[in-house]
Amino acid sequence: MLTVIDHPLVQVKLGLLRDEKTPFPAFRRILRETAALMFYAVTQDLPTVAATVQTPLAPCPARRLERTVVLAPILRAGLGLMEGLFELVPDAQVAHLGIYRDEHTLQPVSYYARVPAGVAEAEVILLDPMLATGHSAAAATDALKRAGAQRVRFLCLVSCPAGVEHFQKTHPDVPVFTAAVDERLNERGYIVPGLGDAGDRFFGT
Ligand code: URA
């Protein structure tokens, strides 16, 4: 399943993120804001269970999430998306997935995976701003599933047809949420028009 989140605020912020004139402190802030807005759609059907809270006046029915949320950023650009989400799910656990793309083969190289013990019972949200070839996201999902993850969804800011196709073919059970499906990949594996190197722009590299 592919969901393109075309909420006006998401689309306006995406335009600012794409703009090469947006300096990195603003890029950081806007990426965090965009992630939070997109998270609303990503989590829309998370199961909840009934609970009761005591207001100052009386007991009151309430809801809590049925399962722990695990945020799984692909290092390093995924960290930029994650920061905006802690305010919404302060008790989320984190699975760090270190994967980089070999610049020559464009194949993913996994160098780190640290996944919380309870991942099998959790709702896992994979985070990477760019779904380019789809190989890194597929490798990250492999790592999560090897660690026991059973419920994974993928939040990316910008995608492209080749990346979506590869990812969906490899992990058809993982819904993908994106703000845009761009035109194409270039010969260096960058999304066009995209927004450039998301990690460099977030970290001011
Ligand atoms: N990673 C990025 O940061 N940008 C792209 O366009 C593709 C992969």
mmCIF file of N, CA and C and ligand atoms in Angstrom, residues 77 101 130 132 185 189-192 194-199, ligand 1:
data_model
loop_
_atom_site.group_PDB
_atom_site.id
_atom_site.type_symbol
_atom_site.label_atom_id
_atom_site.label_comp_id
_atom_site.label_asym_id
_atom_site.label_seq_id
_atom_site.Cartn_x
_atom_site.Cartn_y
_atom_site.Cartn_z
ATOM 1 N N ALA A 77 20.148 10.130 7.892
ATOM 2 C CA ALA A 77 19.094 11.107 7.611
ATOM 3 C C ALA A 77 17.791 10.783 8.334
ATOM 4 N N ARG A 101 24.909 3.682 1.414
ATOM 5 C CA ARG A 101 24.827 3.222 0.037
ATOM 6 C C ARG A 101 26.199 3.352 -0.590
ATOM 7 N N MET A 130 14.346 9.787 2.262
ATOM 8 C CA MET A 130 14.390 9.558 0.822
ATOM 9 C C MET A 130 14.233 8.073 0.494
ATOM 10 N N ALA A 132 14.918 6.161 -2.420
ATOM 11 C CA ALA A 132 15.568 6.349 -3.723
ATOM 12 C C ALA A 132 15.562 5.026 -4.505
ATOM 13 N N LEU A 185 15.172 8.690 -10.724
ATOM 14 C CA LEU A 185 16.494 8.663 -10.092
ATOM 15 C C LEU A 185 17.505 9.098 -11.138
ATOM 16 N N GLY A 189 22.002 7.971 -8.322
ATOM 17 C CA GLY A 189 21.062 7.450 -7.334
ATOM 18 C C GLY A 189 20.353 8.526 -6.535
ATOM 19 N N TYR A 190 20.381 9.764 -7.018
ATOM 20 C CA TYR A 190 19.637 10.843 -6.353
ATOM 21 C C TYR A 190 18.265 10.992 -6.988
ATOM 22 N N ILE A 191 17.297 11.328 -6.142
ATOM 23 C CA ILE A 191 15.944 11.555 -6.642
ATOM 24 C C ILE A 191 15.887 12.932 -7.309
ATOM 25 N N VAL A 192 15.268 12.970 -8.493
ATOM 26 C CA VAL A 192 15.105 14.217 -9.245
ATOM 27 C C VAL A 192 13.600 14.503 -9.388
ATOM 28 N N GLY A 194 13.672 15.924 -6.227
ATOM 29 C CA GLY A 194 14.132 15.625 -4.872
ATOM 30 C C GLY A 194 14.428 16.858 -4.043
ATOM 31 N N LEU A 195 15.403 16.734 -3.167
ATOM 32 C CA LEU A 195 15.829 17.886 -2.367
ATOM 33 C C LEU A 195 17.323 17.852 -2.094
ATOM 34 N N GLY A 196 18.033 17.006 -2.857
ATOM 35 C CA GLY A 196 19.475 16.881 -2.636
ATOM 36 C C GLY A 196 19.753 15.803 -1.613
ATOM 37 N N ASP A 197 20.889 15.915 -0.928
ATOM 38 C CA ASP A 197 21.260 14.929 0.089
ATOM 39 C C ASP A 197 20.613 15.331 1.417
ATOM 40 N N ALA A 198 19.622 14.546 1.816
ATOM 41 C CA ALA A 198 18.847 14.917 3.001
ATOM 42 C C ALA A 198 19.725 14.972 4.250
ATOM 43 N N GLY A 199 20.656 14.029 4.379
ATOM 44 C CA GLY A 199 21.543 14.017 5.552
ATOM 45 C C GLY A 199 22.427 15.251 5.584
HETATM 46 N N1 URA B 1 19.479 10.085 -0.473
HETATM 47 C C1 URA B 1 19.355 11.435 -0.400
HETATM 48 O O1 URA B 1 19.668 12.049 0.605
HETATM 49 N N2 URA B 1 18.867 12.079 -1.498
HETATM 50 C C2 URA B 1 18.499 11.438 -2.617
HETATM 51 O O2 URA B 1 18.053 12.100 -3.559
HETATM 52 C C3 URA B 1 18.642 10.039 -2.657
HETATM 53 C C4 URA B 1 19.129 9.382 -1.581
#
